[in-house]
Short mmCIF file of N, CA and C in Angstrom, two decimals:
data_model
loop_
_atom_site.label_atom_id
_atom_site.label_comp_id
_atom_site.label_asym_id
_atom_site.label_seq_id
_atom_site.Cartn_x
_atom_site.Cartn_y
_atom_site.Cartn_z
N ARG A 28 7.46 -17.35 3.20
CA ARG A 28 7.35 -15.96 3.44
C ARG A 28 8.41 -15.12 3.07
N ASN A 29 9.81 -15.60 3.44
CA ASN A 29 10.85 -14.84 3.01
C ASN A 29 10.99 -14.82 1.46
N ARG A 30 10.76 -15.96 0.74
CA ARG A 30 10.72 -15.87 -0.73
C ARG A 30 9.68 -14.88 -1.32
N GLN A 31 8.64 -14.79 -0.63
CA GLN A 31 7.47 -13.82 -1.13
C GLN A 31 7.98 -12.37 -0.97
N LEU A 32 8.62 -12.14 0.19
CA LEU A 32 9.29 -10.71 0.44
C LEU A 32 10.42 -10.51 -0.66
N ALA A 33 11.33 -11.42 -0.67
CA ALA A 33 12.40 -11.25 -1.86
C ALA A 33 11.84 -11.07 -3.23
N GLY A 34 10.89 -11.78 -3.54
CA GLY A 34 10.26 -11.65 -4.68
C GLY A 34 9.61 -10.21 -4.96
N SER A 35 8.90 -9.80 -4.04
CA SER A 35 8.15 -8.48 -3.96
C SER A 35 9.22 -7.34 -4.06
N ASP A 36 10.41 -7.49 -3.44
CA ASP A 36 11.31 -6.51 -3.72
C ASP A 36 11.99 -6.63 -4.96
N ILE A 37 12.23 -7.68 -5.68
CA ILE A 37 12.73 -7.66 -6.98
C ILE A 37 11.59 -7.03 -7.94
N ASN A 38 10.40 -7.33 -7.78
CA ASN A 38 9.27 -6.87 -8.46
C ASN A 38 9.04 -5.39 -8.30
N MET A 39 9.21 -5.09 -7.22
CA MET A 39 9.22 -3.38 -6.92
C MET A 39 10.40 -2.72 -7.78
N HIS A 40 11.58 -3.30 -7.77
CA HIS A 40 12.62 -2.61 -8.73
C HIS A 40 12.31 -2.78 -10.18
N VAL A 41 11.82 -3.82 -10.56
CA VAL A 41 11.42 -3.97 -12.01
C VAL A 41 10.35 -2.98 -12.37
N ALA A 42 9.37 -2.93 -11.31
CA ALA A 42 8.31 -1.80 -11.78
C ALA A 42 8.78 -0.37 -11.70
N ARG A 43 9.55 -0.06 -10.75
CA ARG A 43 10.12 1.37 -10.72
C ARG A 43 10.95 1.47 -12.07
N PHE A 44 11.71 0.54 -12.56
CA PHE A 44 12.48 0.62 -13.72
C PHE A 44 11.58 1.00 -14.80
N PHE A 45 10.45 0.22 -14.97
CA PHE A 45 9.57 0.46 -16.09
C PHE A 45 8.96 1.80 -15.97
N GLU A 46 8.63 2.34 -14.78
CA GLU A 46 8.06 3.73 -14.72
C GLU A 46 9.16 4.63 -15.21
N LYS A 47 10.57 4.52 -14.84
CA LYS A 47 11.49 5.31 -15.17
C LYS A 47 11.82 5.49 -16.64
N ILE A 48 11.51 4.17 -17.38
CA ILE A 48 11.78 4.45 -18.93
C ILE A 48 10.43 4.65 -19.75
N GLY A 49 9.38 5.00 -18.84
CA GLY A 49 8.26 5.51 -19.51
C GLY A 49 7.25 4.38 -20.11
N GLU A 50 7.28 3.41 -19.18
CA GLU A 50 6.25 2.14 -19.44
C GLU A 50 5.44 2.07 -18.06
N PRO A 51 4.64 2.93 -17.99
CA PRO A 51 3.77 2.94 -16.75
C PRO A 51 2.78 1.63 -16.88
N GLY A 52 2.32 1.17 -18.10
CA GLY A 52 1.33 0.14 -18.23
C GLY A 52 1.94 -1.19 -17.56
N LEU A 53 3.18 -1.39 -18.02
CA LEU A 53 4.05 -2.54 -17.38
C LEU A 53 4.30 -2.57 -15.87
N ALA A 54 4.62 -1.29 -15.42
CA ALA A 54 4.82 -1.18 -14.08
C ALA A 54 3.56 -1.19 -13.32
N GLY A 55 2.44 -0.78 -13.88
CA GLY A 55 1.03 -0.99 -13.18
C GLY A 55 0.70 -2.45 -13.09
N GLU A 56 1.07 -3.27 -14.22
CA GLU A 56 0.71 -4.72 -14.02
C GLU A 56 1.52 -5.40 -12.89
N ILE A 57 2.85 -4.98 -12.73
CA ILE A 57 3.50 -5.66 -11.78
C ILE A 57 3.19 -5.12 -10.32
N TYR A 58 2.87 -3.85 -10.14
CA TYR A 58 2.35 -3.46 -8.96
C TYR A 58 0.92 -4.23 -8.74
N ALA A 59 0.03 -4.46 -9.64
CA ALA A 59 -1.06 -5.15 -9.32
C ALA A 59 -0.96 -6.39 -8.80
N ARG A 60 0.09 -7.17 -9.64
CA ARG A 60 0.44 -8.55 -9.18
C ARG A 60 0.88 -8.65 -7.72
N ILE A 61 1.83 -7.60 -7.37
CA ILE A 61 2.37 -7.49 -5.87
C ILE A 61 1.25 -7.49 -5.00
N LEU A 62 0.26 -6.52 -5.33
CA LEU A 62 -1.00 -6.41 -4.39
C LEU A 62 -1.88 -7.58 -4.30
N GLU A 63 -1.94 -8.35 -5.31
CA GLU A 63 -2.63 -9.56 -5.43
C GLU A 63 -2.07 -10.47 -4.28
N ARG A 64 -0.77 -10.65 -4.27
CA ARG A 64 -0.16 -11.52 -3.20
C ARG A 64 0.14 -10.86 -1.82
N GLN A 65 0.08 -9.46 -1.81
CA GLN A 65 0.28 -8.67 -0.48
C GLN A 65 -0.50 -7.49 -0.60
N PRO A 66 -1.81 -7.56 -0.28
CA PRO A 66 -2.60 -6.50 -0.44
C PRO A 66 -2.36 -5.21 0.53
N GLU A 67 -1.48 -5.40 1.39
CA GLU A 67 -1.23 -4.36 2.58
C GLU A 67 0.07 -3.56 2.04
N PHE A 68 0.73 -3.90 1.01
CA PHE A 68 1.91 -3.38 0.47
C PHE A 68 1.78 -1.86 0.12
N LEU A 69 1.92 -1.08 1.02
CA LEU A 69 1.68 0.38 0.80
C LEU A 69 2.32 1.14 -0.40
N GLU A 70 3.56 0.84 -0.50
CA GLU A 70 4.35 1.48 -1.68
C GLU A 70 3.73 1.01 -3.01
N ALA A 71 3.45 -0.29 -3.03
CA ALA A 71 2.95 -0.83 -4.51
C ALA A 71 1.68 -0.20 -4.69
N GLY A 72 0.80 -0.02 -3.62
CA GLY A 72 -0.64 0.66 -3.75
C GLY A 72 -0.62 2.02 -4.20
N ASN A 73 0.54 2.69 -3.50
CA ASN A 73 0.52 4.15 -3.65
C ASN A 73 1.00 4.37 -5.12
N ASN A 74 2.06 3.61 -5.59
CA ASN A 74 2.62 3.77 -6.92
C ASN A 74 1.76 3.36 -8.08
N LEU A 75 0.90 2.42 -7.66
CA LEU A 75 -0.25 1.96 -8.83
C LEU A 75 -1.17 3.12 -8.87
N ALA A 76 -1.52 3.61 -7.72
CA ALA A 76 -2.58 4.69 -7.65
C ALA A 76 -2.05 6.05 -8.57
N ALA A 77 -0.73 6.17 -8.41
CA ALA A 77 -0.04 7.29 -9.01
C ALA A 77 -0.25 7.19 -10.61
N ILE A 78 -0.02 5.73 -10.98
CA ILE A 78 -0.09 5.56 -12.44
C ILE A 78 -1.43 5.76 -12.96
N TYR A 79 -2.48 5.34 -12.06
CA TYR A 79 -3.93 5.54 -12.43
C TYR A 79 -4.24 6.84 -12.66
N ILE A 80 -3.76 7.84 -11.78
CA ILE A 80 -3.97 9.25 -11.74
C ILE A 80 -3.39 9.88 -13.11
N ASP A 81 -2.08 9.50 -13.26
CA ASP A 81 -1.52 10.08 -14.44
C ASP A 81 -2.08 9.52 -15.70
N GLY A 82 -2.77 8.31 -15.68
CA GLY A 82 -3.55 7.84 -16.72
C GLY A 82 -5.01 8.21 -16.91
N GLY A 83 -5.49 9.19 -15.99
CA GLY A 83 -6.80 9.70 -15.93
C GLY A 83 -7.83 8.72 -15.37
N ARG A 84 -7.39 7.65 -14.71
CA ARG A 84 -8.16 6.60 -14.17
C ARG A 84 -8.50 6.98 -12.63
N TYR A 85 -9.10 8.23 -12.38
CA TYR A 85 -9.31 8.77 -11.16
C TYR A 85 -10.10 7.86 -10.23
N LYS A 86 -11.31 7.45 -10.75
CA LYS A 86 -12.13 6.50 -9.80
C LYS A 86 -11.44 5.31 -9.21
N GLU A 87 -10.63 4.64 -9.96
CA GLU A 87 -9.81 3.64 -9.66
C GLU A 87 -8.70 4.09 -8.69
N ALA A 88 -8.08 5.06 -8.95
CA ALA A 88 -7.13 5.55 -7.97
C ALA A 88 -7.67 5.86 -6.74
N ILE A 89 -8.76 6.59 -6.69
CA ILE A 89 -9.35 6.95 -5.53
C ILE A 89 -9.92 5.90 -4.77
N GLY A 90 -10.50 4.80 -5.32
CA GLY A 90 -10.87 3.60 -4.56
C GLY A 90 -9.64 2.96 -3.86
N LEU A 91 -8.74 2.80 -4.79
CA LEU A 91 -7.42 2.11 -4.14
C LEU A 91 -6.73 2.95 -3.01
N LEU A 92 -6.70 4.30 -3.23
CA LEU A 92 -6.14 5.18 -2.10
C LEU A 92 -7.04 5.19 -0.78
N GLN A 93 -8.23 5.22 -1.25
CA GLN A 93 -9.14 5.12 0.05
C GLN A 93 -8.91 3.92 0.84
N SER A 94 -8.76 2.77 0.35
CA SER A 94 -8.70 1.53 0.80
C SER A 94 -7.29 1.63 1.66
N PHE A 95 -6.36 2.17 1.22
CA PHE A 95 -5.08 2.23 2.00
C PHE A 95 -5.23 3.28 3.03
N LEU A 96 -5.87 4.40 2.79
CA LEU A 96 -6.11 5.44 3.81
C LEU A 96 -6.63 4.77 5.12
N ALA A 97 -7.52 3.90 4.77
CA ALA A 97 -8.38 3.26 5.94
C ALA A 97 -7.34 2.49 6.75
N ARG A 98 -6.27 1.87 6.23
CA ARG A 98 -5.24 0.97 6.90
C ARG A 98 -3.84 1.87 7.37
N TYR A 99 -3.80 3.08 6.66
CA TYR A 99 -2.63 4.00 6.86
C TYR A 99 -3.04 5.36 7.09
N PRO A 100 -3.81 5.72 8.08
CA PRO A 100 -4.31 7.09 8.28
C PRO A 100 -3.38 8.15 8.49
N GLY A 101 -2.11 7.79 8.80
CA GLY A 101 -1.07 8.85 9.09
C GLY A 101 -0.21 8.95 7.78
N SER A 102 -0.54 8.36 6.73
CA SER A 102 0.28 8.71 5.58
C SER A 102 0.12 9.89 4.71
N ALA A 103 0.88 10.90 4.82
CA ALA A 103 0.76 12.06 4.04
C ALA A 103 0.71 11.90 2.60
N GLU A 104 1.58 10.96 2.12
CA GLU A 104 1.60 10.69 0.83
C GLU A 104 0.33 9.98 0.15
N LEU A 105 -0.32 9.29 0.89
CA LEU A 105 -1.70 8.74 0.58
C LEU A 105 -2.57 9.94 0.46
N TYR A 106 -2.58 10.78 1.41
CA TYR A 106 -3.64 11.97 1.49
C TYR A 106 -3.35 12.93 0.05
N ALA A 107 -2.00 13.06 -0.11
CA ALA A 107 -1.67 13.96 -1.21
C ALA A 107 -2.09 13.20 -2.50
N ASN A 108 -1.87 11.98 -2.58
CA ASN A 108 -2.25 11.37 -3.88
C ASN A 108 -3.78 11.21 -4.15
N THR A 109 -4.51 11.03 -3.09
CA THR A 109 -6.00 11.15 -3.03
C THR A 109 -6.36 12.52 -3.41
N GLY A 110 -5.81 13.53 -2.67
CA GLY A 110 -6.29 14.82 -3.02
C GLY A 110 -6.05 15.23 -4.53
N THR A 111 -4.82 14.68 -4.89
CA THR A 111 -4.56 15.04 -6.46
C THR A 111 -5.65 14.33 -7.36
N ALA A 112 -5.94 13.09 -6.96
CA ALA A 112 -6.84 12.35 -7.89
C ALA A 112 -8.27 13.22 -7.86
N TYR A 113 -8.80 13.50 -6.67
CA TYR A 113 -9.93 14.17 -6.54
C TYR A 113 -9.89 15.56 -7.38
N MET A 114 -8.81 16.38 -7.27
CA MET A 114 -8.46 17.80 -8.06
C MET A 114 -8.65 17.24 -9.56
N ARG A 115 -8.05 16.39 -9.93
CA ARG A 115 -7.94 16.13 -11.30
C ARG A 115 -9.30 15.68 -11.94
N SER A 116 -10.08 14.85 -10.89
CA SER A 116 -11.34 14.57 -11.42
C SER A 116 -12.44 15.40 -11.32
N GLY A 117 -12.18 16.63 -10.73
CA GLY A 117 -13.15 17.68 -10.95
C GLY A 117 -13.52 18.20 -9.54
N GLU A 118 -13.30 17.26 -8.46
CA GLU A 118 -13.82 17.50 -7.04
C GLU A 118 -12.87 18.27 -6.32
N LYS A 119 -12.66 19.65 -6.69
CA LYS A 119 -11.76 20.43 -6.27
C LYS A 119 -11.77 20.79 -4.76
N GLU A 120 -12.92 20.84 -4.13
CA GLU A 120 -12.98 21.04 -2.60
C GLU A 120 -12.55 19.82 -1.78
N LYS A 121 -12.97 18.77 -2.42
CA LYS A 121 -12.61 17.56 -1.43
C LYS A 121 -11.24 17.33 -1.82
N GLY A 122 -10.45 17.54 -2.91
CA GLY A 122 -9.16 17.31 -3.18
C GLY A 122 -8.34 18.36 -2.42
N LEU A 123 -8.86 19.57 -2.26
CA LEU A 123 -8.19 20.72 -1.45
C LEU A 123 -8.04 20.33 0.05
N LEU A 124 -9.13 19.83 0.54
CA LEU A 124 -9.04 19.34 2.02
C LEU A 124 -7.90 18.22 2.20
N LEU A 125 -7.98 17.27 1.21
CA LEU A 125 -7.11 16.18 1.42
C LEU A 125 -5.58 16.69 1.26
N LEU A 126 -5.43 17.55 0.34
CA LEU A 126 -4.08 18.06 0.18
C LEU A 126 -3.57 18.85 1.36
N GLU A 127 -4.50 19.75 2.00
CA GLU A 127 -4.12 20.37 3.24
C GLU A 127 -3.85 19.42 4.40
N LYS A 128 -4.60 18.37 4.36
CA LYS A 128 -4.34 17.19 5.48
C LYS A 128 -3.04 16.69 5.39
N ALA A 129 -2.61 16.52 3.95
CA ALA A 129 -1.31 15.87 3.70
C ALA A 129 -0.10 16.82 4.14
N ALA A 130 -0.41 18.24 3.88
CA ALA A 130 0.64 19.28 4.22
C ALA A 130 0.76 19.32 5.70
N ASP A 131 -0.45 19.20 6.48
CA ASP A 131 -0.41 19.19 8.02
C ASP A 131 0.52 17.92 8.35
N LEU A 132 0.24 16.86 7.88
CA LEU A 132 0.96 15.58 8.32
C LEU A 132 2.37 15.63 7.96
N ASN A 133 2.83 16.41 6.72
CA ASN A 133 4.20 16.46 6.34
C ASN A 133 4.46 17.67 5.49
N PRO A 134 4.83 18.78 6.10
CA PRO A 134 5.01 20.05 5.56
C PRO A 134 5.96 19.90 4.32
N TYR A 135 6.85 19.01 4.13
CA TYR A 135 7.71 18.98 3.48
C TYR A 135 7.62 18.07 2.13
N LEU A 136 6.26 17.73 1.99
CA LEU A 136 5.83 16.69 0.85
C LEU A 136 5.71 17.57 -0.34
N ARG A 137 6.46 17.42 -1.31
CA ARG A 137 6.50 18.17 -2.56
C ARG A 137 5.13 18.06 -3.37
N ARG A 138 4.57 16.94 -3.47
CA ARG A 138 3.33 16.83 -4.25
C ARG A 138 2.22 17.71 -3.62
N ALA A 139 2.30 17.65 -2.26
CA ALA A 139 1.08 18.37 -1.62
C ALA A 139 1.40 19.86 -1.83
N SER A 140 2.50 20.37 -1.86
CA SER A 140 3.04 21.89 -1.90
C SER A 140 2.48 22.38 -3.22
N TYR A 141 2.95 21.40 -4.26
CA TYR A 141 2.71 21.73 -5.74
C TYR A 141 1.04 21.80 -6.01
N MET A 142 0.54 20.71 -5.53
CA MET A 142 -0.81 20.66 -5.98
C MET A 142 -1.78 21.69 -5.19
N LEU A 143 -1.25 22.01 -3.98
CA LEU A 143 -1.88 23.14 -3.13
C LEU A 143 -1.74 24.54 -4.07
N GLY A 144 -0.54 24.68 -4.46
CA GLY A 144 -0.29 25.74 -5.11
C GLY A 144 -1.29 25.96 -6.38
N ILE A 145 -1.57 24.86 -7.02
CA ILE A 145 -2.45 24.90 -8.25
C ILE A 145 -3.94 25.15 -7.78
N ALA A 146 -4.14 24.42 -6.68
CA ALA A 146 -5.61 24.46 -6.11
C ALA A 146 -5.69 26.03 -5.77
N TYR A 147 -5.04 26.76 -5.12
CA TYR A 147 -5.04 27.98 -4.64
C TYR A 147 -5.13 28.95 -5.83
N MET A 148 -4.36 28.65 -6.82
CA MET A 148 -4.45 29.78 -8.05
C MET A 148 -5.82 29.45 -8.75
N GLU A 149 -6.15 28.26 -8.94
CA GLU A 149 -7.61 27.93 -9.48
C GLU A 149 -8.78 28.72 -8.77
N ARG A 150 -8.51 28.95 -7.47
CA ARG A 150 -9.47 29.68 -6.47
C ARG A 150 -9.16 31.00 -6.66
N GLY A 151 -8.21 31.67 -7.26
CA GLY A 151 -7.91 32.96 -7.32
C GLY A 151 -7.13 33.42 -5.99
N GLU A 152 -6.68 32.41 -5.13
CA GLU A 152 -5.99 32.89 -3.89
C GLU A 152 -4.44 33.01 -4.19
N ILE A 153 -4.02 33.93 -4.95
CA ILE A 153 -2.71 34.10 -5.50
C ILE A 153 -1.59 34.07 -4.59
N ASP A 154 -1.79 34.68 -3.41
CA ASP A 154 -0.73 34.86 -2.28
C ASP A 154 -0.67 33.47 -1.64
N ARG A 155 -1.62 32.79 -1.44
CA ARG A 155 -1.47 31.41 -0.93
C ARG A 155 -0.81 30.46 -1.81
N ALA A 156 -1.36 30.77 -3.19
CA ALA A 156 -0.41 29.90 -4.06
C ALA A 156 0.97 30.17 -4.11
N LEU A 157 1.27 31.43 -4.19
CA LEU A 157 2.66 31.76 -4.19
C LEU A 157 3.42 31.37 -2.97
N ARG A 158 2.87 31.38 -1.83
CA ARG A 158 3.66 30.59 -0.67
C ARG A 158 3.79 29.22 -0.94
N GLN A 159 3.01 28.59 -1.57
CA GLN A 159 3.05 27.13 -1.84
C GLN A 159 4.26 26.77 -2.70
N PHE A 160 4.14 27.64 -3.94
CA PHE A 160 5.31 27.27 -4.91
C PHE A 160 6.60 27.86 -4.38
N VAL A 161 6.67 28.87 -3.59
CA VAL A 161 8.01 29.18 -3.05
C VAL A 161 8.35 27.98 -2.12
N LYS A 162 7.54 27.46 -1.43
CA LYS A 162 7.95 26.27 -0.50
C LYS A 162 8.31 25.10 -1.51
N TYR A 163 7.57 24.98 -2.59
CA TYR A 163 8.04 23.83 -3.50
C TYR A 163 9.50 24.18 -4.02
N SER A 164 9.58 25.31 -4.36
CA SER A 164 10.90 25.69 -5.04
C SER A 164 12.16 25.36 -4.07
N ARG A 165 11.67 25.54 -2.73
CA ARG A 165 12.81 25.26 -1.89
C ARG A 165 13.16 23.81 -1.47
N LEU A 166 12.02 23.12 -1.77
CA LEU A 166 12.10 21.73 -1.53
C LEU A 166 12.65 20.92 -2.93
N ASP A 167 12.46 21.50 -4.01
CA ASP A 167 13.01 21.06 -5.19
C ASP A 167 13.48 22.20 -6.18
N PRO A 168 14.61 22.74 -5.91
CA PRO A 168 14.92 23.91 -6.54
C PRO A 168 15.37 23.57 -7.99
N TYR A 169 15.26 22.48 -8.47
CA TYR A 169 15.67 22.19 -9.96
C TYR A 169 14.49 21.76 -10.78
N ASP A 170 13.34 22.13 -10.35
CA ASP A 170 12.22 21.91 -11.25
C ASP A 170 12.02 23.31 -12.12
N PRO A 171 12.09 23.08 -13.26
CA PRO A 171 12.03 24.39 -13.93
C PRO A 171 10.52 24.80 -14.12
N GLU A 172 9.53 23.87 -14.17
CA GLU A 172 8.24 24.29 -14.35
C GLU A 172 7.79 25.17 -13.03
N VAL A 173 8.23 24.92 -11.85
CA VAL A 173 7.66 25.73 -10.76
C VAL A 173 8.26 27.09 -10.95
N HIS A 174 9.53 27.21 -11.44
CA HIS A 174 10.20 28.38 -11.58
C HIS A 174 9.39 29.37 -12.67
N ARG A 175 8.93 28.67 -13.69
CA ARG A 175 8.11 29.26 -14.73
C ARG A 175 6.68 29.79 -14.02
N ILE A 176 6.12 29.05 -13.16
CA ILE A 176 4.93 29.25 -12.34
C ILE A 176 5.26 30.50 -11.58
N LEU A 177 6.28 30.55 -10.72
CA LEU A 177 6.48 31.71 -9.99
C LEU A 177 6.81 32.94 -10.81
N SER A 178 7.43 32.80 -11.99
CA SER A 178 7.55 33.96 -12.71
C SER A 178 6.30 34.55 -13.10
N GLU A 179 5.21 33.77 -13.53
CA GLU A 179 4.04 34.29 -13.90
C GLU A 179 3.29 34.90 -12.82
N ILE A 180 3.38 34.16 -11.48
CA ILE A 180 2.76 34.99 -10.35
C ILE A 180 3.31 36.18 -10.04
N TYR A 181 4.73 36.29 -10.01
CA TYR A 181 5.42 37.54 -9.82
C TYR A 181 4.86 38.60 -10.86
N ARG A 182 4.94 38.33 -12.14
CA ARG A 182 4.39 39.13 -13.13
C ARG A 182 3.09 39.56 -12.85
N GLN A 183 2.16 38.84 -12.57
CA GLN A 183 0.78 39.14 -12.26
C GLN A 183 0.80 40.40 -11.06
N LYS A 184 1.68 39.97 -10.05
CA LYS A 184 1.87 40.76 -8.81
C LYS A 184 2.53 42.15 -9.04
N GLY A 185 2.96 42.27 -10.32
CA GLY A 185 3.64 43.36 -10.72
C GLY A 185 5.36 43.53 -10.08
N LEU A 186 5.75 42.39 -9.77
CA LEU A 186 7.11 42.09 -9.16
C LEU A 186 7.93 41.68 -10.27
N LEU A 187 8.30 42.66 -11.24
CA LEU A 187 8.80 42.26 -12.54
C LEU A 187 10.30 41.62 -12.38
N LYS A 188 10.92 42.21 -11.47
CA LYS A 188 12.59 41.81 -11.10
C LYS A 188 12.51 40.39 -10.71
N LYS A 189 11.69 39.98 -9.98
CA LYS A 189 11.50 38.72 -9.32
C LYS A 189 11.02 37.67 -10.30
N ALA A 190 10.07 38.24 -11.22
CA ALA A 190 9.50 37.32 -12.41
C ALA A 190 10.71 37.09 -13.37
N ASP A 191 11.59 38.15 -13.55
CA ASP A 191 12.61 37.84 -14.54
C ASP A 191 13.65 36.84 -13.90
N ILE A 192 13.97 36.98 -12.54
CA ILE A 192 14.83 36.08 -11.94
C ILE A 192 14.35 34.59 -12.07
N GLU A 193 13.08 34.48 -11.90
CA GLU A 193 12.51 33.06 -11.94
C GLU A 193 12.49 32.47 -13.35
N TYR A 194 12.21 33.33 -14.22
CA TYR A 194 12.12 32.93 -15.64
C TYR A 194 13.48 32.42 -16.17
N ASN A 195 14.46 33.32 -15.76
CA ASN A 195 15.81 33.03 -16.13
C ASN A 195 16.26 31.66 -15.36
N GLU A 196 15.87 31.49 -14.29
CA GLU A 196 16.27 30.26 -13.51
C GLU A 196 15.68 28.88 -14.42
N ALA A 197 14.14 29.21 -14.73
CA ALA A 197 13.56 28.10 -15.50
C ALA A 197 14.30 27.77 -16.72
N LYS A 198 14.80 28.95 -17.33
CA LYS A 198 15.70 28.68 -18.71
C LYS A 198 16.91 27.94 -18.42
N LYS A 199 17.50 28.35 -17.35
CA LYS A 199 18.83 27.71 -16.93
C LYS A 199 18.68 26.32 -16.73
N LEU A 200 17.59 25.96 -16.05
CA LEU A 200 17.47 24.66 -15.61
C LEU A 200 17.04 23.85 -16.85
N GLU A 201 16.48 24.30 -17.88
CA GLU A 201 16.23 23.54 -19.12
C GLU A 201 17.23 23.40 -20.03
N GLY A 202 18.51 24.19 -19.63
CA GLY A 202 19.61 24.35 -20.62
C GLY A 202 19.46 25.39 -21.58
N LEU A 203 18.63 26.21 -21.53
CA LEU A 203 18.33 27.05 -22.74
C LEU A 203 19.16 28.51 -22.45
N LEU A 204 19.72 28.73 -21.35
CA LEU A 204 20.45 29.99 -21.10
C LEU A 204 22.14 29.62 -20.89
#
């Protein structure tokens, strides 16, 4: 048992390394092997599902995430990833409900705030989207993409000074100013 746990720790580090260097396929293979030996390993399952989502394999991601949600119903990250998978697969309403559940469980979860902002924008709920992106920018002030989004929202609302501030912040973070 101890060897198995030590092996899974090493494998998790190797899988995370492969993700960081842009090799999600190799990372996914390692996560899948970990789950064969330890099907309850939440982090490995969640990380594998995130790779599936990024690769457009939404059905696989949703199936895996739902199996983990049945075992870990209090995991905000699982709800956020499941909501993201549904959103990207085109099931927007189902995704929105799951993302809202994730935000209720953990109001500081960046993925939930970002994806809720996207969902609200797609629905035309600009003020709700704005609140989510402002919240996200407080949670991750170094993400230039969210500053670009905020710039566009402020521009749509006619708040040009705020739009310029956000635009310049995005450029600064990208090293272009």
